[in-house]
Amino acid sequence: MLDDPFETDAVGADIILRSSDNVDFYVLNALLCIGSKASFFAHLFADSKPSETHNDLPVVSLFEHSDLLRPVLKFCYPIDAPLLETIAEVKAVGEVMQKYCLDFALKRLQRTISKSALIKKEPLRLFALAVHNGWKELGEAAARCSLAFPLDQLMPIPELALITALDLAYLIEYHRECSRAMGTLVETRSPHSWGISMRWLGAQEATKKLLFRQAAWCSWCKCRLSYRIHIGETHGQGDVHNWATAFVETAVAQLIRKPSPDTVLNDVLLGNTIVQSIQECNSDAWKSIAYGQIQLLAHLLADQVEKLVSQVPLKIVWPVENSES
């Protein structure tokens, strides 16, 4: 794909956008109008002729610097999305897109940032920025990513000045409801059953993938199994070493504070569990599969966390999208 499709020999270019620092961008106007009939560029010369031309193309002078226009225009084109590494870049690019009603590009920007490393690092700042600008897709993604950070560690950030106390209260309520949903992951059984219950975990997944078995003795180290995980609505069960129930209970305890799939997939938690499992089952056969089995259990738990969180609404009132976009 082209890194910069705006040179003088750009194929199909029918308009020149001139930046404030006099850099010319040769662009295809139709790509600027995708997804929005209200685009600034859709009606540029509907009632008048261009006041300036260059290389037989109309020239439109804009107030933005070329360093800002370039990523904005790249989001309009079917090429790789540009990398935005700071909140300031996201803010500047997004607000230019809003200014010129580049709805398709703005949606693409939100999708791109929602999958970026930046949203994992700065979810609260992006949440506030998105709420302020009415960017629903990015705002909801940022709220989900913020679940990886306990709100009792909330620090003052400048973007919070952009939103109302009610908006922040909705985010706090969202965290609280997601934390409450984590309580459905595990039921502690009576002391006589030496285990826990995970009704959401299908018996087929547990026995075929996780090698859970209803057996009093470990298949690998031949030690007696003193703990049990009850699975499925039909109360199937698998006998396990202590590490399995300890992992789930530790994960759920952490999820109450940080109800995010990332909490379950934390390297420290997984590493400690692998070490504990090998201490309890010191068999070469188990050592060879311990990492994969514990990763699988963690991902099954993380998938259920994602499912529960997806059912919790964020009650922010977003602006109605333009019906023409």
GROMACS .gro file of C-alpha atoms in nm:
model
  325
    1MET     CA    1   0.000   0.000   0.000
    2LEU     CA    2   0.112   0.359  -0.061
    3ASP     CA    3   0.266   0.543   0.234
    4ASP     CA    4   0.174   0.886   0.098
    5PRO     CA    5  -0.078   0.891  -0.189
    6PHE     CA    6  -0.097   1.272  -0.203
    7GLU     CA    7   0.195   1.357  -0.434
    8THR     CA    8   0.157   1.550  -0.759
    9ASP     CA    9   0.125   1.227  -0.957
   10ALA     CA   10  -0.155   1.090  -0.737
   11VAL     CA   11  -0.385   0.878  -0.955
   12GLY     CA   12  -0.735   1.021  -0.990
   13ALA     CA   13  -0.669   1.334  -0.784
   14ASP     CA   14  -0.924   1.604  -0.862
   15ILE     CA   15  -0.858   1.861  -0.590
   16ILE     CA   16  -0.563   2.011  -0.404
   17LEU     CA   17  -0.581   2.077  -0.031
   18ARG     CA   18  -0.321   2.333   0.075
   19SER     CA   19  -0.210   2.333   0.438
   20SER     CA   20  -0.125   2.638   0.648
   21ASP     CA   21   0.246   2.574   0.584
   22ASN     CA   22   0.185   2.562   0.206
   23VAL     CA   23   0.210   2.188   0.153
   24ASP     CA   24  -0.017   2.067  -0.130
   25PHE     CA   25  -0.210   1.741  -0.096
   26TYR     CA   26  -0.345   1.599  -0.423
   27VAL     CA   27  -0.657   1.408  -0.323
   28LEU     CA   28  -0.962   1.234  -0.465
   29ASN     CA   29  -1.255   1.438  -0.338
   30ALA     CA   30  -1.495   1.141  -0.344
   31LEU     CA   31  -1.292   0.967  -0.072
   32LEU     CA   32  -1.338   1.268   0.156
   33CYS     CA   33  -1.715   1.244   0.120
   34ILE     CA   34  -1.761   0.872   0.191
   35GLY     CA   35  -2.018   0.809   0.461
   36SER     CA   36  -2.141   1.166   0.494
   37LYS     CA   37  -2.347   1.383   0.264
   38ALA     CA   38  -2.273   1.666   0.508
   39SER     CA   39  -1.900   1.653   0.438
   40PHE     CA   40  -1.748   1.998   0.395
   41PHE     CA   41  -1.588   1.878   0.073
   42ALA     CA   42  -1.913   1.749  -0.080
   43HIS     CA   43  -2.041   2.097  -0.168
   44LEU     CA   44  -1.721   2.296  -0.213
   45PHE     CA   45  -1.791   2.425  -0.561
   46ALA     CA   46  -2.164   2.366  -0.588
   47ASP     CA   47  -2.245   2.737  -0.621
   48SER     CA   48  -1.913   2.892  -0.722
   49LYS     CA   49  -1.592   2.828  -0.908
   50PRO     CA   50  -1.261   2.780  -0.727
   51SER     CA   51  -1.073   3.104  -0.666
   52GLU     CA   52  -0.738   2.937  -0.735
   53THR     CA   53  -0.616   2.648  -0.946
   54HIS     CA   54  -0.283   2.470  -0.980
   55ASN     CA   55  -0.190   2.208  -1.239
   56ASP     CA   56  -0.548   2.246  -1.366
   57LEU     CA   57  -0.690   2.139  -1.027
   58PRO     CA   58  -0.890   2.355  -0.785
   59VAL     CA   59  -0.700   2.456  -0.471
   60VAL     CA   60  -0.862   2.475  -0.127
   61SER     CA   61  -0.657   2.644   0.143
   62LEU     CA   62  -0.708   2.506   0.493
   63PHE     CA   63  -0.606   2.635   0.836
   64GLU     CA   64  -0.444   2.309   0.947
   65HIS     CA   65  -0.070   2.233   0.938
   66SER     CA   66   0.050   1.957   0.705
   67ASP     CA   67   0.159   1.742   1.000
   68LEU     CA   68  -0.205   1.733   1.109
   69LEU     CA   69  -0.368   1.708   0.767
   70ARG     CA   70  -0.160   1.410   0.658
   71PRO     CA   71  -0.295   1.160   0.918
   72VAL     CA   72  -0.648   1.299   0.875
   73LEU     CA   73  -0.636   1.233   0.501
   74LYS     CA   74  -0.477   0.891   0.543
   75PHE     CA   75  -0.777   0.782   0.749
   76CYS     CA   76  -0.995   0.877   0.450
   77TYR     CA   77  -0.798   0.654   0.213
   78PRO     CA   78  -0.804   0.272   0.181
   79ILE     CA   79  -0.448   0.240   0.312
   80ASP     CA   80  -0.301   0.140   0.646
   81ALA     CA   81  -0.425   0.367   0.923
   82PRO     CA   82  -0.156   0.602   1.056
   83LEU     CA   83  -0.011   0.534   1.399
   84LEU     CA   84  -0.124   0.783   1.664
   85GLU     CA   85   0.080   0.747   1.981
   86THR     CA   86  -0.046   1.027   2.205
   87ILE     CA   87  -0.376   1.157   2.337
   88ALA     CA   88  -0.294   1.496   2.186
   89GLU     CA   89  -0.265   1.341   1.839
   90VAL     CA   90  -0.598   1.159   1.874
   91LYS     CA   91  -0.766   1.478   1.994
   92ALA     CA   92  -0.626   1.694   1.715
   93VAL     CA   93  -0.697   1.445   1.435
   94GLY     CA   94  -1.046   1.360   1.559
   95GLU     CA   95  -1.150   1.722   1.600
   96VAL     CA   96  -1.038   1.808   1.246
   97MET     CA   97  -1.247   1.517   1.119
   98GLN     CA   98  -1.546   1.655   1.308
   99LYS     CA   99  -1.481   2.006   1.179
  100TYR     CA  100  -1.500   1.890   0.816
  101CYS     CA  101  -1.766   1.621   0.878
  102LEU     CA  102  -1.539   1.336   0.769
  103ASP     CA  103  -1.767   1.077   0.925
  104PHE     CA  104  -1.616   0.766   0.766
  105ALA     CA  105  -1.266   0.871   0.869
  106LEU     CA  106  -1.383   0.948   1.222
  107LYS     CA  107  -1.541   0.605   1.259
  108ARG     CA  108  -1.221   0.447   1.131
  109LEU     CA  109  -1.019   0.653   1.378
  110GLN     CA  110  -1.235   0.530   1.665
  111ARG     CA  111  -1.205   0.166   1.557
  112THR     CA  112  -0.827   0.200   1.518
  113ILE     CA  113  -0.770   0.359   1.859
  114SER     CA  114  -1.008   0.108   2.020
  115LYS     CA  115  -0.763  -0.168   1.920
  116SER     CA  116  -0.442   0.022   1.993
  117ALA     CA  117  -0.184   0.001   2.269
  118LEU     CA  118  -0.273   0.359   2.364
  119ILE     CA  119  -0.621   0.266   2.487
  120LYS     CA  120  -0.473  -0.004   2.711
  121LYS     CA  121  -0.235   0.252   2.860
  122GLU     CA  122  -0.462   0.558   2.884
  123PRO     CA  123  -0.825   0.437   2.888
  124LEU     CA  124  -0.958   0.701   3.126
  125ARG     CA  125  -0.810   0.991   2.931
  126LEU     CA  126  -0.952   0.853   2.606
  127PHE     CA  127  -1.288   0.792   2.775
  128ALA     CA  128  -1.310   1.156   2.883
  129LEU     CA  129  -1.201   1.280   2.540
  130ALA     CA  130  -1.454   1.055   2.365
  131VAL     CA  131  -1.741   1.157   2.591
  132HIS     CA  132  -1.657   1.525   2.541
  133ASN     CA  133  -1.664   1.486   2.163
  134GLY     CA  134  -1.952   1.239   2.142
  135TRP     CA  135  -1.739   0.954   2.005
  136LYS     CA  136  -1.951   0.660   2.118
  137GLU     CA  137  -1.749   0.367   1.981
  138LEU     CA  138  -1.423   0.492   2.129
  139GLY     CA  139  -1.589   0.596   2.455
  140GLU     CA  140  -1.742   0.254   2.515
  141ALA     CA  141  -1.417   0.078   2.425
  142ALA     CA  142  -1.222   0.304   2.662
  143ALA     CA  143  -1.471   0.236   2.942
  144ARG     CA  144  -1.417  -0.139   2.895
  145CYS     CA  145  -1.039  -0.096   2.896
  146SER     CA  146  -1.060   0.116   3.211
  147LEU     CA  147  -1.188  -0.193   3.394
  148ALA     CA  148  -0.825  -0.310   3.410
  149PHE     CA  149  -0.757  -0.025   3.654
  150PRO     CA  150  -0.925  -0.005   3.997
  151LEU     CA  151  -1.113   0.322   4.035
  152ASP     CA  152  -0.992   0.361   4.393
  153GLN     CA  153  -0.659   0.451   4.232
  154LEU     CA  154  -0.816   0.724   4.016
  155MET     CA  155  -0.569   1.008   3.963
  156PRO     CA  156  -0.641   1.367   3.851
  157ILE     CA  157  -0.600   1.392   3.474
  158PRO     CA  158  -0.660   1.706   3.265
  159GLU     CA  159  -0.919   1.539   3.039
  160LEU     CA  160  -1.157   1.492   3.333
  161ALA     CA  161  -1.221   1.867   3.311
  162LEU     CA  162  -1.387   1.798   2.974
  163ILE     CA  163  -1.670   1.590   3.118
  164THR     CA  164  -1.938   1.639   3.380
  165ALA     CA  165  -1.958   1.484   3.725
  166LEU     CA  166  -2.257   1.287   3.595
  167ASP     CA  167  -2.046   1.134   3.318
  168LEU     CA  168  -1.783   1.027   3.572
  169ALA     CA  169  -2.057   0.890   3.798
  170TYR     CA  170  -2.184   0.677   3.509
  171LEU     CA  171  -1.834   0.534   3.464
  172ILE     CA  172  -1.807   0.457   3.835
  173GLU     CA  173  -2.148   0.288   3.824
  174TYR     CA  174  -2.033   0.087   3.521
  175HIS     CA  175  -1.729  -0.035   3.714
  176ARG     CA  176  -1.944  -0.124   4.013
  177GLU     CA  177  -2.193  -0.324   3.805
  178CYS     CA  178  -1.915  -0.507   3.621
  179SER     CA  179  -1.754  -0.594   3.955
  180ARG     CA  180  -2.086  -0.724   4.082
  181ALA     CA  181  -2.120  -0.944   3.771
  182MET     CA  182  -1.792  -1.115   3.862
  183GLY     CA  183  -1.969  -1.269   4.160
  184THR     CA  184  -2.145  -1.510   3.924
  185LEU     CA  185  -1.818  -1.669   3.808
  186VAL     CA  186  -1.771  -1.893   4.109
  187GLU     CA  187  -1.983  -2.040   4.384
  188THR     CA  188  -1.798  -2.176   4.684
  189ARG     CA  189  -1.933  -2.517   4.772
  190SER     CA  190  -1.984  -2.649   5.122
  191PRO     CA  191  -1.668  -2.748   5.312
  192HIS     CA  192  -1.758  -3.115   5.263
  193SER     CA  193  -1.725  -3.087   4.884
  194TRP     CA  194  -1.369  -2.940   4.889
  195GLY     CA  195  -1.418  -2.724   4.586
  196ILE     CA  196  -1.591  -2.458   4.385
  197SER     CA  197  -1.870  -2.443   4.128
  198MET     CA  198  -1.851  -2.282   3.784
  199ARG     CA  199  -2.194  -2.334   3.629
  200TRP     CA  200  -2.105  -2.140   3.314
  201LEU     CA  201  -1.824  -2.381   3.219
  202GLY     CA  202  -1.954  -2.652   2.991
  203ALA     CA  203  -1.872  -3.009   3.090
  204GLN     CA  204  -1.758  -3.089   2.735
  205GLU     CA  205  -1.505  -2.804   2.734
  206ALA     CA  206  -1.377  -2.899   3.077
  207THR     CA  207  -1.325  -3.267   3.005
  208LYS     CA  208  -1.205  -3.252   2.644
  209LYS     CA  209  -0.991  -2.941   2.660
  210LEU     CA  210  -0.887  -2.908   3.022
  211LEU     CA  211  -0.851  -3.280   3.095
  212PHE     CA  212  -1.070  -3.252   3.403
  213ARG     CA  213  -1.169  -3.598   3.519
  214GLN     CA  214  -1.395  -3.735   3.787
  215ALA     CA  215  -1.122  -3.945   3.944
  216ALA     CA  216  -0.976  -3.962   4.291
  217TRP     CA  217  -0.617  -3.990   4.168
  218CYS     CA  218  -0.406  -3.764   3.944
  219SER     CA  219  -0.340  -3.912   3.600
  220TRP     CA  220   0.016  -3.777   3.601
  221CYS     CA  221   0.165  -3.791   3.952
  222LYS     CA  222  -0.078  -4.056   4.087
  223CYS     CA  223  -0.138  -3.846   4.401
  224ARG     CA  224  -0.480  -3.829   4.558
  225LEU     CA  225  -0.691  -3.534   4.438
  226SER     CA  226  -0.852  -3.351   4.727
  227TYR     CA  227  -1.026  -3.067   4.541
  228ARG     CA  228  -1.314  -3.054   4.298
  229ILE     CA  229  -1.452  -2.812   4.040
  230HIS     CA  230  -1.825  -2.851   3.978
  231ILE     CA  231  -1.912  -2.755   3.621
  232GLY     CA  232  -2.219  -2.694   3.409
  233GLU     CA  233  -2.584  -2.674   3.500
  234THR     CA  234  -2.600  -3.052   3.532
  235HIS     CA  235  -2.345  -3.043   3.814
  236GLY     CA  236  -2.070  -3.238   3.642
  237GLN     CA  237  -1.740  -3.232   3.821
  238GLY     CA  238  -1.367  -3.265   3.782
  239ASP     CA  239  -1.123  -3.366   4.051
  240VAL     CA  240  -0.817  -3.143   4.062
  241HIS     CA  241  -0.513  -3.041   4.260
  242ASN     CA  242  -0.540  -2.737   4.486
  243TRP     CA  243  -0.372  -2.510   4.229
  244ALA     CA  244  -0.678  -2.517   4.000
  245THR     CA  245  -0.928  -2.397   4.260
  246ALA     CA  246  -0.670  -2.156   4.406
  247PHE     CA  247  -0.613  -2.001   4.062
  248VAL     CA  248  -0.983  -1.946   3.999
  249GLU     CA  249  -1.049  -1.805   4.346
  250THR     CA  250  -0.747  -1.575   4.328
  251ALA     CA  251  -0.849  -1.455   3.982
  252VAL     CA  252  -1.204  -1.384   4.093
  253ALA     CA  253  -1.082  -1.191   4.398
  254GLN     CA  254  -0.872  -0.972   4.169
  255LEU     CA  255  -1.160  -0.939   3.921
  256ILE     CA  256  -1.379  -0.781   4.188
  257ARG     CA  257  -1.139  -0.485   4.183
  258LYS     CA  258  -1.043  -0.505   3.816
  259PRO     CA  259  -1.326  -0.677   3.620
  260SER     CA  260  -1.130  -0.707   3.297
  261PRO     CA  261  -1.022  -1.014   3.096
  262ASP     CA  262  -0.667  -0.880   3.122
  263THR     CA  263  -0.679  -0.940   3.497
  264VAL     CA  264  -0.712  -1.315   3.441
  265LEU     CA  265  -0.438  -1.322   3.177
  266ASN     CA  266  -0.186  -1.142   3.396
  267ASP     CA  267   0.161  -1.294   3.358
  268VAL     CA  268   0.232  -1.285   3.732
  269LEU     CA  269  -0.088  -1.472   3.818
  270LEU     CA  270  -0.028  -1.731   3.545
  271GLY     CA  271   0.337  -1.773   3.638
  272ASN     CA  272   0.260  -1.827   4.005
  273THR     CA  273  -0.006  -2.081   3.913
  274ILE     CA  274   0.231  -2.276   3.688
  275VAL     CA  275   0.489  -2.292   3.968
  276GLN     CA  276   0.227  -2.405   4.221
  277SER     CA  277   0.092  -2.669   3.984
  278ILE     CA  278   0.438  -2.821   3.928
  279GLN     CA  279   0.504  -2.822   4.301
  280GLU     CA  280   0.182  -3.016   4.355
  281CYS     CA  281   0.217  -3.240   4.050
  282ASN     CA  282   0.589  -3.301   4.002
  283SER     CA  283   0.552  -3.519   3.696
  284ASP     CA  284   0.742  -3.474   3.369
  285ALA     CA  285   0.421  -3.545   3.179
  286TRP     CA  286   0.239  -3.264   3.361
  287LYS     CA  287   0.534  -3.025   3.328
  288SER     CA  288   0.519  -3.064   2.950
  289ILE     CA  289   0.154  -2.949   2.933
  290ALA     CA  290   0.120  -2.728   3.242
  291TYR     CA  291   0.167  -2.399   3.057
  292GLY     CA  292  -0.087  -2.486   2.787
  293GLN     CA  293  -0.347  -2.620   3.029
  294ILE     CA  294  -0.327  -2.323   3.264
  295GLN     CA  295  -0.336  -2.081   2.970
  296LEU     CA  296  -0.647  -2.258   2.844
  297LEU     CA  297  -0.820  -2.238   3.180
  298ALA     CA  298  -0.729  -1.868   3.201
  299HIS     CA  299  -0.868  -1.798   2.852
  300LEU     CA  300  -1.193  -1.982   2.926
  301LEU     CA  301  -1.231  -1.769   3.238
  302ALA     CA  302  -1.135  -1.451   3.050
  303ASP     CA  303  -1.392  -1.526   2.778
  304GLN     CA  304  -1.662  -1.555   3.043
  305VAL     CA  305  -1.549  -1.226   3.197
  306GLU     CA  306  -1.578  -1.061   2.855
  307LYS     CA  307  -1.927  -1.206   2.813
  308LEU     CA  308  -2.042  -1.076   3.151
  309VAL     CA  309  -1.893  -0.731   3.098
  310SER     CA  310  -2.054  -0.702   2.753
  311GLN     CA  311  -2.395  -0.737   2.919
  312VAL     CA  312  -2.341  -0.435   3.147
  313PRO     CA  313  -2.461  -0.108   2.990
  314LEU     CA  314  -2.268   0.218   3.004
  315LYS     CA  315  -2.538   0.478   3.064
  316ILE     CA  316  -2.367   0.771   2.894
  317VAL     CA  317  -2.611   0.965   2.674
  318TRP     CA  318  -2.446   0.988   2.332
  319PRO     CA  319  -2.550   1.234   2.060
  320VAL     CA  320  -2.765   1.092   1.781
  321GLU     CA  321  -2.556   1.020   1.472
  322ASN     CA  322  -2.630   1.212   1.154
  323SER     CA  323  -2.894   1.011   0.964
  324GLU     CA  324  -2.723   1.101   0.636
  325SER     CA  325  -2.390   0.953   0.741
   0.00000   0.00000   0.00000
